CSV table of C-alpha atoms in Angstrom, one decimal:
chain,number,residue,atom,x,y,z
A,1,UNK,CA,-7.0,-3.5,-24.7
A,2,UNK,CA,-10.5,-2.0,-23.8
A,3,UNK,CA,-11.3,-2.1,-20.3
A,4,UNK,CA,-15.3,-1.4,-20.9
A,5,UNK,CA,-16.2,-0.9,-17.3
A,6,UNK,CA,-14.2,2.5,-16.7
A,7,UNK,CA,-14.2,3.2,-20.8
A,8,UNK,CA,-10.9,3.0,-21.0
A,9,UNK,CA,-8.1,1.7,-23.8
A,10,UNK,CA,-4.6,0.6,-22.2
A,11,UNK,CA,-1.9,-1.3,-23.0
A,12,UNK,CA,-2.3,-3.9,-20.2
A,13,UNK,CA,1.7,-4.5,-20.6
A,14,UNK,CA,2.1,-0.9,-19.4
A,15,UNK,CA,-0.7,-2.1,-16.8
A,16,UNK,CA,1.5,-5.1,-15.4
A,17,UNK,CA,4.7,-2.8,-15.9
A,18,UNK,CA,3.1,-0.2,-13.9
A,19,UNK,CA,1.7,-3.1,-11.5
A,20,UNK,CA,5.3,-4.4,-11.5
A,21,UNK,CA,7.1,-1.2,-10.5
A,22,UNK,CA,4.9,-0.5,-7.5
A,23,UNK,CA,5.4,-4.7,-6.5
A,24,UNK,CA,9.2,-4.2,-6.6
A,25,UNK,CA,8.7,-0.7,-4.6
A,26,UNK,CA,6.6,-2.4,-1.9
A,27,UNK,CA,8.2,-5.6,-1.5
A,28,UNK,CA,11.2,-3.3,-1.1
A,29,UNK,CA,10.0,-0.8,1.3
A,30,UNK,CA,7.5,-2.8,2.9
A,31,UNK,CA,4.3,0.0,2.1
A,32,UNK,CA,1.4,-1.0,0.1
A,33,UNK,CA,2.4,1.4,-3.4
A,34,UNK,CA,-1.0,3.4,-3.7
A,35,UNK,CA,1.7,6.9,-3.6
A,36,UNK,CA,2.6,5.4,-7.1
A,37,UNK,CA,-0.2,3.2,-8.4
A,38,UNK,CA,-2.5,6.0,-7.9
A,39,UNK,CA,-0.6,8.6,-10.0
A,40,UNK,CA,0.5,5.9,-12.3
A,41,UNK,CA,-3.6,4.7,-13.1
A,42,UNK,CA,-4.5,8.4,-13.9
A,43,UNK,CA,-1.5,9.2,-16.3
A,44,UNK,CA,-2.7,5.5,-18.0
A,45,UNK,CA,-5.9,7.0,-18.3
A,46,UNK,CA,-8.1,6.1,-16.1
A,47,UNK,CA,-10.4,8.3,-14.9
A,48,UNK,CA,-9.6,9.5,-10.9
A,49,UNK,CA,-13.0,8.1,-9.5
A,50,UNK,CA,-11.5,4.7,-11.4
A,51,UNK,CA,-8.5,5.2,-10.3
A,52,UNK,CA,-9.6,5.4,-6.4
A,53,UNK,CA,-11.6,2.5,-6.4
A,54,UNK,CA,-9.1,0.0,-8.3
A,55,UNK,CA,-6.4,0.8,-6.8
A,56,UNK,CA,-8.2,0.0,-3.4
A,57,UNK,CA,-9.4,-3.4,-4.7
A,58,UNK,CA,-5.9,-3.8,-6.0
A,59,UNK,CA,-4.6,-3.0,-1.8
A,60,UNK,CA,-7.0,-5.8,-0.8
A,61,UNK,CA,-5.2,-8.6,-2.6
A,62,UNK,CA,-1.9,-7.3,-1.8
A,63,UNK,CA,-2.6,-7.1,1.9
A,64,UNK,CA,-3.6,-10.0,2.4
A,65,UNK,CA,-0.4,-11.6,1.0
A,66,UNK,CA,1.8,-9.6,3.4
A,67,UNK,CA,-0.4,-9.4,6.4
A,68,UNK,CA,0.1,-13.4,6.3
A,69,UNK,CA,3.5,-12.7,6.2
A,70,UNK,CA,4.0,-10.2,8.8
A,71,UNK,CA,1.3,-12.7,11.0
A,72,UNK,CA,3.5,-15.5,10.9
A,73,UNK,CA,6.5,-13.1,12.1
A,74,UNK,CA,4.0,-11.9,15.4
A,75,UNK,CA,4.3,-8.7,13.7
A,76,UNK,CA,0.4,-8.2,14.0
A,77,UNK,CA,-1.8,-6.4,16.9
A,78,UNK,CA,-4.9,-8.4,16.6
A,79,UNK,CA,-7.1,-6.3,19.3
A,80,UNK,CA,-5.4,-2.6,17.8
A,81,UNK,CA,-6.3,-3.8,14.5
A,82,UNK,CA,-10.0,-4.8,15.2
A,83,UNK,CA,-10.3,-1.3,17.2
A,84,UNK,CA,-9.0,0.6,14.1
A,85,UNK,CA,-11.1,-1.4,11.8
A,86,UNK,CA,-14.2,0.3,13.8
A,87,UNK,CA,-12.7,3.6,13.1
A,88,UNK,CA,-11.3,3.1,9.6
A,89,UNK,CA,-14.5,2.0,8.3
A,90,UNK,CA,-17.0,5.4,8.4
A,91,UNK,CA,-13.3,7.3,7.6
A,92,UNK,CA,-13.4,4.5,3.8
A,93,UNK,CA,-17.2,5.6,3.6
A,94,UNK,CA,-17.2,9.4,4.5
A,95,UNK,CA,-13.9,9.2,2.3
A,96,UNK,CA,-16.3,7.6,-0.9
A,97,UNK,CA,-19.1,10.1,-0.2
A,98,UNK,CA,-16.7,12.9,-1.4
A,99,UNK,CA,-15.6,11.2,-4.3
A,100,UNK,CA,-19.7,10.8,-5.2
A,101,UNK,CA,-20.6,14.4,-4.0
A,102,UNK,CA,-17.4,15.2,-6.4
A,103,UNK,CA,-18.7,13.5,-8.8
A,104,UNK,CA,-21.8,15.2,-9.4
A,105,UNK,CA,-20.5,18.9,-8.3
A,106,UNK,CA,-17.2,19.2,-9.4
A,107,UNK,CA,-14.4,17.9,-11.8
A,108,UNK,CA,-13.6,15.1,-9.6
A,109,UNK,CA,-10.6,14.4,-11.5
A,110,UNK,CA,-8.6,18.2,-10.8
A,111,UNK,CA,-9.3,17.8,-7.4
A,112,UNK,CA,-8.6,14.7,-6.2
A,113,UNK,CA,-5.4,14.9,-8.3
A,114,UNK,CA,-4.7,18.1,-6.1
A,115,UNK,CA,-5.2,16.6,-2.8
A,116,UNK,CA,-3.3,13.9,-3.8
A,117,UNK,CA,-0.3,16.0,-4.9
A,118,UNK,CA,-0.6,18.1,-2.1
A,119,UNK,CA,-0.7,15.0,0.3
A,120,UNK,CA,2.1,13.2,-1.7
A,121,UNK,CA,4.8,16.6,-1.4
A,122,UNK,CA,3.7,16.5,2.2
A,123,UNK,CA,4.6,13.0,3.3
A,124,UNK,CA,8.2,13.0,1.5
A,125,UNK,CA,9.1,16.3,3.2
A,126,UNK,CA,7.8,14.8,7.0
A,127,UNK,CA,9.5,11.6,5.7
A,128,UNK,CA,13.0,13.4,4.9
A,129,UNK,CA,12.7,15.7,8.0
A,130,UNK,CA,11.8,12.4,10.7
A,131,UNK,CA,13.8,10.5,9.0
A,132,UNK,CA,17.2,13.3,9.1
A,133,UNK,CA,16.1,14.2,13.0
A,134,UNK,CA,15.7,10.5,14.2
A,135,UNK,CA,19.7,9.8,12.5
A,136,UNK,CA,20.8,13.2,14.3
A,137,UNK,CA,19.2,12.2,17.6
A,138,UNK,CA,20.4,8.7,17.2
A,139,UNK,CA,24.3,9.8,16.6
A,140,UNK,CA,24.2,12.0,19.5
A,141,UNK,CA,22.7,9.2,21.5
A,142,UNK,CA,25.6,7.3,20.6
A,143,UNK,CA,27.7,9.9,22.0
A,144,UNK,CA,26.1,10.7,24.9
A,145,UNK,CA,24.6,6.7,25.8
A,146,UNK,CA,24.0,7.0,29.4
A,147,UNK,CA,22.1,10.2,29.5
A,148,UNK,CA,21.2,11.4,26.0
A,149,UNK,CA,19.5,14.7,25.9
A,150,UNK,CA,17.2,14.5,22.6
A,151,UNK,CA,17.1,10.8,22.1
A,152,UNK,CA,13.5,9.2,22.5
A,153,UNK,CA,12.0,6.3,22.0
A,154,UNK,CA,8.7,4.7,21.2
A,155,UNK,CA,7.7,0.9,22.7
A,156,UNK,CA,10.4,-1.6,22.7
A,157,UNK,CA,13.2,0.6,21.6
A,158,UNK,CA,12.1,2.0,18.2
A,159,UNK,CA,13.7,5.6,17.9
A,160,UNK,CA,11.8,8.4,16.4
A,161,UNK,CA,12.0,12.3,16.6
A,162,UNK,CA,8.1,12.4,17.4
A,163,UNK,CA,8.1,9.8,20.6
A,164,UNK,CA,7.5,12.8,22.7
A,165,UNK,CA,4.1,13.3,21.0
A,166,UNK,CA,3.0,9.5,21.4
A,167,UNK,CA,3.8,10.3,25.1
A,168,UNK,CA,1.3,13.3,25.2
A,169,UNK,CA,-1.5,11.5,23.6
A,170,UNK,CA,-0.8,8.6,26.3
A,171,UNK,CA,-1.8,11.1,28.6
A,172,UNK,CA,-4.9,12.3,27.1
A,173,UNK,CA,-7.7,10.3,29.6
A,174,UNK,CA,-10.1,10.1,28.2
A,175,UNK,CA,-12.5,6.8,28.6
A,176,UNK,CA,-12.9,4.4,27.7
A,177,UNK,CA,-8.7,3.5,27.9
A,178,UNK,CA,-7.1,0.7,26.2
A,179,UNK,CA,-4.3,-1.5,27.1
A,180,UNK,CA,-2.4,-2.7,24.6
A,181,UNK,CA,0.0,-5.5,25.9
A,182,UNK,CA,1.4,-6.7,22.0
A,183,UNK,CA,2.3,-3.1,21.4
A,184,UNK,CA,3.8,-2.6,24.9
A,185,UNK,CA,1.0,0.5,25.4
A,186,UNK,CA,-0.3,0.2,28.9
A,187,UNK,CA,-2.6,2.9,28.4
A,188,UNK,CA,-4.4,5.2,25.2
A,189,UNK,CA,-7.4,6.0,25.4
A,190,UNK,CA,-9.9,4.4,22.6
A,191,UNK,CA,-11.2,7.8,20.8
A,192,UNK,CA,-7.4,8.9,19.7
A,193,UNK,CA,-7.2,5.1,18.5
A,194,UNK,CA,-10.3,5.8,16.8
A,195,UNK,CA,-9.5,9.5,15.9
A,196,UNK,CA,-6.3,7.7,13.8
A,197,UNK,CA,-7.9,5.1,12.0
A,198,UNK,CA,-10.7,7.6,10.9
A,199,UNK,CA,-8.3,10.1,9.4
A,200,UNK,CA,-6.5,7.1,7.8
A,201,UNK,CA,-10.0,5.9,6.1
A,202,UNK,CA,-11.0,9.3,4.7
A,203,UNK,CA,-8.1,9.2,2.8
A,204,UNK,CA,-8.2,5.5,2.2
A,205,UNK,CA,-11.6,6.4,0.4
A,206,UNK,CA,-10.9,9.5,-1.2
A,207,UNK,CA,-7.4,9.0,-2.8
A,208,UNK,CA,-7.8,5.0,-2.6
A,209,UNK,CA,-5.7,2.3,-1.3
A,210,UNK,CA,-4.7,1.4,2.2
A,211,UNK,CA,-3.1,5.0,2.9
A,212,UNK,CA,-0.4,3.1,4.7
A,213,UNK,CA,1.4,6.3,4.2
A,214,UNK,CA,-0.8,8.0,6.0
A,215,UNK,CA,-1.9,5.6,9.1
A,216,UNK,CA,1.8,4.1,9.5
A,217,UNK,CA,3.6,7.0,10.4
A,218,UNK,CA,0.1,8.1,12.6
A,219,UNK,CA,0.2,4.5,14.7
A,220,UNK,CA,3.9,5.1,14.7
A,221,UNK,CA,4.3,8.7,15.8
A,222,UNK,CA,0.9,9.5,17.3
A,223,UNK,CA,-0.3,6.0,19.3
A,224,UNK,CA,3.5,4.8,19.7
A,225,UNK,CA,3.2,1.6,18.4
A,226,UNK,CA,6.8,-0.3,17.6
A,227,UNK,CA,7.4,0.1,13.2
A,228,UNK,CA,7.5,-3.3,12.9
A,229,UNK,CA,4.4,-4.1,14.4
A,230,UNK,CA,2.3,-0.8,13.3
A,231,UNK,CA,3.5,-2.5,9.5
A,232,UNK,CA,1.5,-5.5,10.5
A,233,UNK,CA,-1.4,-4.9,11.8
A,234,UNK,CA,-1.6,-1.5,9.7
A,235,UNK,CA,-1.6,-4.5,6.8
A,236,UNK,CA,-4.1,-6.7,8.7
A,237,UNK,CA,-6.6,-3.9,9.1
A,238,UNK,CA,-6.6,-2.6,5.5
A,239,UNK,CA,-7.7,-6.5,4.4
A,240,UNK,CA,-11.0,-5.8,6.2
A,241,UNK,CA,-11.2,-1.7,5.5
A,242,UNK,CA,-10.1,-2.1,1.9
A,243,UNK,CA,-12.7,-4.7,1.3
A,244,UNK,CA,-15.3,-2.7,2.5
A,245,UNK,CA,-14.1,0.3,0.6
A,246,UNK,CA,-13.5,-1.8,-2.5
A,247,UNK,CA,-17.4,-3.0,-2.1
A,248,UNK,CA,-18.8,0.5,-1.8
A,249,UNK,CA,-16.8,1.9,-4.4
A,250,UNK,CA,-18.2,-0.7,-6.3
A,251,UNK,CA,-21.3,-0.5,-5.8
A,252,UNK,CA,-21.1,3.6,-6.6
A,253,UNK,CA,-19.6,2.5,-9.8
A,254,UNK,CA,-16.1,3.6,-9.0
A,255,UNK,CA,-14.3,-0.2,-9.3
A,256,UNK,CA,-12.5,-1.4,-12.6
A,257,UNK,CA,-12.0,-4.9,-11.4
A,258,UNK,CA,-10.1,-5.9,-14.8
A,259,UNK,CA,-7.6,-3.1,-14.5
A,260,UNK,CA,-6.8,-4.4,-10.9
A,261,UNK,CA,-6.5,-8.0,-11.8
A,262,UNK,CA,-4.4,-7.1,-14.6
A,263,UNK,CA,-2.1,-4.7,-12.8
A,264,UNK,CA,-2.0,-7.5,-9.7
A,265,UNK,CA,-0.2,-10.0,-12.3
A,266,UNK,CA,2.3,-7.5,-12.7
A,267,UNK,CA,2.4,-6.5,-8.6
A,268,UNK,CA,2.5,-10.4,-7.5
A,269,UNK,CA,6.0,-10.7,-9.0
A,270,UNK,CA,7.5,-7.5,-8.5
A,271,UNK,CA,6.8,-7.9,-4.8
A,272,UNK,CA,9.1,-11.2,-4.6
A,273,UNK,CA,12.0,-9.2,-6.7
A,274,UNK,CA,11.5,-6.0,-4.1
A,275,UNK,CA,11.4,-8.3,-0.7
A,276,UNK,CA,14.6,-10.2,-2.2
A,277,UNK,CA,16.3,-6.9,-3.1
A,278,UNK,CA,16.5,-6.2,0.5
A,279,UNK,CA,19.5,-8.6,1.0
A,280,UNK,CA,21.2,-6.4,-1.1
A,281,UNK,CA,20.6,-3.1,1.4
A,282,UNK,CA,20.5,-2.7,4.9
A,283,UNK,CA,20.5,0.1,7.5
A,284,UNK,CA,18.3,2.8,9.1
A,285,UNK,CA,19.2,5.2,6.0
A,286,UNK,CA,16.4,3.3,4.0
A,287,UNK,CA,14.0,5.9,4.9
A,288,UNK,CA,15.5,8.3,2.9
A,289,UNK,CA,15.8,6.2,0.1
A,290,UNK,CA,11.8,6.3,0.2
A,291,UNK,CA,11.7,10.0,0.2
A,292,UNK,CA,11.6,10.5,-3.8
A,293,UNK,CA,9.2,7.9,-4.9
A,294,UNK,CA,6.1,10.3,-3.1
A,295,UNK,CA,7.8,13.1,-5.3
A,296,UNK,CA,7.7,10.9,-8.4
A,297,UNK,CA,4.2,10.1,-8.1
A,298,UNK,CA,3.1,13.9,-7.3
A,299,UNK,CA,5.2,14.7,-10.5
A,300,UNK,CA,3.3,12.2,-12.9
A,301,UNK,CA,-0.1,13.6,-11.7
A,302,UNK,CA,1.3,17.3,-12.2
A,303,UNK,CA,2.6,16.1,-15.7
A,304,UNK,CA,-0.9,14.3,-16.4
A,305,UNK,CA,-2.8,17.6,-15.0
A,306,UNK,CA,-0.9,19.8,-17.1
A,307,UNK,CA,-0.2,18.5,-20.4
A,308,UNK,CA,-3.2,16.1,-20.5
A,309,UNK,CA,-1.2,14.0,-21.8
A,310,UNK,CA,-1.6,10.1,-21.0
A,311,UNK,CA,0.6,6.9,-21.5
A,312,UNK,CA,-1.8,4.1,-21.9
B,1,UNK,CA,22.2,5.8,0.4
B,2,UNK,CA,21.5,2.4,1.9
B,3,UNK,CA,25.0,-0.2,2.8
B,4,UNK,CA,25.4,-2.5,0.9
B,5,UNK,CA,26.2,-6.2,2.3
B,6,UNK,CA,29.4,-7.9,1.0
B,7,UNK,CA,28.3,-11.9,0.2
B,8,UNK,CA,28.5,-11.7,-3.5
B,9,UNK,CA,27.4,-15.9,-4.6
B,10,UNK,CA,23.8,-15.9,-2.9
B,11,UNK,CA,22.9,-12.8,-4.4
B,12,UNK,CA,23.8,-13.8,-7.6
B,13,UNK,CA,22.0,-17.4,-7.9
B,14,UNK,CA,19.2,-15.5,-5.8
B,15,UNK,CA,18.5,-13.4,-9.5
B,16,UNK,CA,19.2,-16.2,-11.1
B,17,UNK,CA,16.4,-18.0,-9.7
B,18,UNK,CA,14.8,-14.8,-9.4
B,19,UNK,CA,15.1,-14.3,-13.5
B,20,UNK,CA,14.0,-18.0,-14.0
B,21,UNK,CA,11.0,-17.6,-12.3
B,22,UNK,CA,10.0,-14.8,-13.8
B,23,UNK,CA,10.1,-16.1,-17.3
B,24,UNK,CA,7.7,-19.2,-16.5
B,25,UNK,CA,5.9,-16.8,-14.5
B,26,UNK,CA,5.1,-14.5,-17.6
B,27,UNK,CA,4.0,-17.9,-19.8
B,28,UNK,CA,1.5,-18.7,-16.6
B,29,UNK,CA,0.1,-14.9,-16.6
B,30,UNK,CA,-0.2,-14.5,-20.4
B,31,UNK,CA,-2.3,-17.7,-20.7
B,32,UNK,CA,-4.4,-16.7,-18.0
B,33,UNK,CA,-4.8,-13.8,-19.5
B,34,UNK,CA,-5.9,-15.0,-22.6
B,35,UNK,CA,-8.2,-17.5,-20.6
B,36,UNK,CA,-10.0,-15.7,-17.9
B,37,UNK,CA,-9.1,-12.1,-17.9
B,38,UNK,CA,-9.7,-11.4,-21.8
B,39,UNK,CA,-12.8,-13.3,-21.7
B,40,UNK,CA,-14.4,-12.0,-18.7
B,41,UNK,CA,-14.6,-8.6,-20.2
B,42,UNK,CA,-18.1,-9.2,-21.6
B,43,UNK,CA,-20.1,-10.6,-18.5
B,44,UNK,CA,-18.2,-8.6,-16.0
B,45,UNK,CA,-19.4,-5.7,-17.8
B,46,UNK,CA,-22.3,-6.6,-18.2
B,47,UNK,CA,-22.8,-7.3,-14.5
B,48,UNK,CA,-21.6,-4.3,-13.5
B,49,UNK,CA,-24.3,-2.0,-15.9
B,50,UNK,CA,-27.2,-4.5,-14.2
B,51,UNK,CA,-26.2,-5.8,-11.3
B,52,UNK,CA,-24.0,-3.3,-9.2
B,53,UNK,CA,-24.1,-5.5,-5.8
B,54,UNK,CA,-23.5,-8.7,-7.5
B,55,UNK,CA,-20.4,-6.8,-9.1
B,56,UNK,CA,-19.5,-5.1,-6.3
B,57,UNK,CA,-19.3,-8.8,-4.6
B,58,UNK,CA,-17.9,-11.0,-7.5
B,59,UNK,CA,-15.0,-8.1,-8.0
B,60,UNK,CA,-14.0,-8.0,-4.3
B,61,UNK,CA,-13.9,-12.3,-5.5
B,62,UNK,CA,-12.2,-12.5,-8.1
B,63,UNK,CA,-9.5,-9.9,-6.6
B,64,UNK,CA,-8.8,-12.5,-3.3
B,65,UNK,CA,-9.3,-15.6,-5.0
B,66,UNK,CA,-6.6,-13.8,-8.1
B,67,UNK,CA,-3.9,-12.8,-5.3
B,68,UNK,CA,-4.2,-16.4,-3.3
B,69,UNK,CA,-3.7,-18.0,-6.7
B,70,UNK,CA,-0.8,-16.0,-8.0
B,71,UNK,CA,0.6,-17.0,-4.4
B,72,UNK,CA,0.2,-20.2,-4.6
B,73,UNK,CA,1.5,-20.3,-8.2
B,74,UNK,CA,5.4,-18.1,-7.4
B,75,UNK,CA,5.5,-20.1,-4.3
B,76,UNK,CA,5.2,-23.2,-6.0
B,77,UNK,CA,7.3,-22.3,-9.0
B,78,UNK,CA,10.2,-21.1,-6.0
B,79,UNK,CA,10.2,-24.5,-4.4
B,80,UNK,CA,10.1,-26.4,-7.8
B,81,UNK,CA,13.4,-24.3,-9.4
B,82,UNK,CA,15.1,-24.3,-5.9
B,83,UNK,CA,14.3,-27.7,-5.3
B,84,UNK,CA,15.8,-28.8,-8.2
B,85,UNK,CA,18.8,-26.5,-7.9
B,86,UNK,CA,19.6,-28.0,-4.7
């Protein structure tokens, strides 16, 4: 099929496939997919300016979905969210301004496919290496309950290897400060909030979709908000950020709205199969089980880089 | 490698259900796909050479009002096939 907008020709059953995978993958771990639906839209084709924009339309939809979800479940931080919205929002834009300056300077497609395998090896080895520390720290915990010497923990009882450094950004005071009562935070101040959700929305609008993988692990490890609830309102935030990112890489020409309707088919159903999969599995090891798919997607875009080879 | 749980008989009618859904699920997307997606190609094109801020709008549209519809559509589809299994 010819998608004329980005001047493209792909199957669109390899489009809902590819749609499918990355539903089943984020149903199942409970992260939006752009690691994979990113890498998986350039090696279909699809140019990487394309590929940035659709996938963050693509986020939108799914967000919304599972924000609802996680909403229902009081997994949301309604005022951290609305804060992080102010700072995701020039992060989406300043993100989209490279991708134009790219654009008209550079081979946009070489480098954002760099960055994005660069940031994609990155995350899998921090994910293997927290996720490795926080099950040694946890064991010894076990055996040493009353007083552990390396176990720490982030708001209502998550453990993590990195609580240590929420607790040094706590005591950063700078002013304004925020209380955040949902996320059991008495105090942080506003600008590392800010600081967080910026980062997150550069590479929301430079590599596209809701870089979850990015501003998770950052509310988690850096702001110490509880998993369950940085999930949520990590969710709730992109519906807003993505939009806007989705409407200025639209209006820059950057948005193949068929390509993300079409994968979306493919990502609605997959995400039932992946959230009903998790009967099947349980257990803190899960992390790890994540650890590859980063790798996976880093490898396509290599593979794509290299041979030029694409499988639309 | 993650446990795995040991209640065998809900997990199997659960992919039962899961497969049955999927197959009316696929004869719901390919007609709208034939419908609306296939034949939108022209004008959403066209929009998008003239009329970048209309685009930019109907595209953020079409992506909410797609995902609230496919919703609407599996979760109706579960509570028909388990309705009637029960």
């Amino acid at each position: 099929m010819d998608f004329p907008i980005s001047g493209t020709h792909i199957n669109p059953l390899a489009l809902m496939s590819a749609g499918f995978i990355i539903g089943v993958l984020g149903g199942f771990f409970g992260v939006g997919g752009s690691f994979l639906a990113g890498p998986a839209l350039f090696a279909l084709g699809v140019p990487m300016n394309f590929v940035v924009g659709t996938d963050l339309a693509h986020i939108v939809g799914k967000s919304i979905v599972a924000a609802r979800r996680h909403s229902r479940l009081g997994n949301v931080d309604v005022k951290l969210g609305l804060l992080m919205i102010a700072g995701t929002i020039p992060g989406v834009e300043a993100g989209a301004q490279g991708i134009q300056y790219l654009k008209r300077h550079a081979n946009v497609d070489q480098v954002v496919a760099l960055v994005f395998i660069f940031v994609l090896i990155f995350i899998s080895l921090f994910v293997a290496w927290e996720s490795l520390r926080t099950l040694q720290l946890g064991k010894r915990r076990d055996l040493n309950a009353a007083n552990s010497v390396g176990s720490e923990h982030t708001s209502k009882g998550d453990v993590s290897a990195m609580a240590g450094v929420a607790r040094r950004i706590h005591l950063f005071q700078l002013p304004p400060m925020i209380t955040l009562p949902r996320s059991g935070i008495q105090q942080v101040s506003l600008w590392a909030i800010l600081a967080v959700a910026f980062v997150g929305g550069v590479f929301s609008g430079f590599l596209g979709g809701g870089a979850g993988y990015i501003r998770m692990p950052a509310m988690v490890y850096l702001l110490g908000v509880p998993t369950h609830l940085a999930v949520g309102t990590d969710l709730f935030e992109v519906i807003i950020s993505g939009g806007y990112g989705t409407l200025t890489h639209a209006l820059k020409g950057n948005v193949d709205i068929l390509i993300a309707l079409v994968m979306q088919t493919g990502a609605a159903i997959g995400a039932k199969l992946g959230a009903s999969l998790t009967i099947y599995f349980k257990g803190p090891r899960i992390r790890l089980a994540f650890v590859p798919l980063p790798l996976l997607g880093a490898a396509l875009l290599i593979y794509t880089l290299i041979t030029g080879h694409h499988f639309g | 490698m993650p446990e795995q749980t040991t209640t065998h008989a809900p997990r199997n009618s659960t992919v039962a259900w899961y497969l049955v859904e999927m197959a009316i699920y696929a004869v719901f997307v390919f007609a709208y796909y034939l419908a609306v997606l296939h034949s939108s190609r022209g004008w959403l094109k066209q929009l998008f050479d003239d009329h970048k801020s209309i685009y930019a709008v109907v595209a953020l549209a079409l992506i909410v009002g797609q995902v609230v519809l496919l919703e609407l559509v599996t979760a109706g589809l579960f509570r028909l096939i388990r309705g009637k299994n029960k």
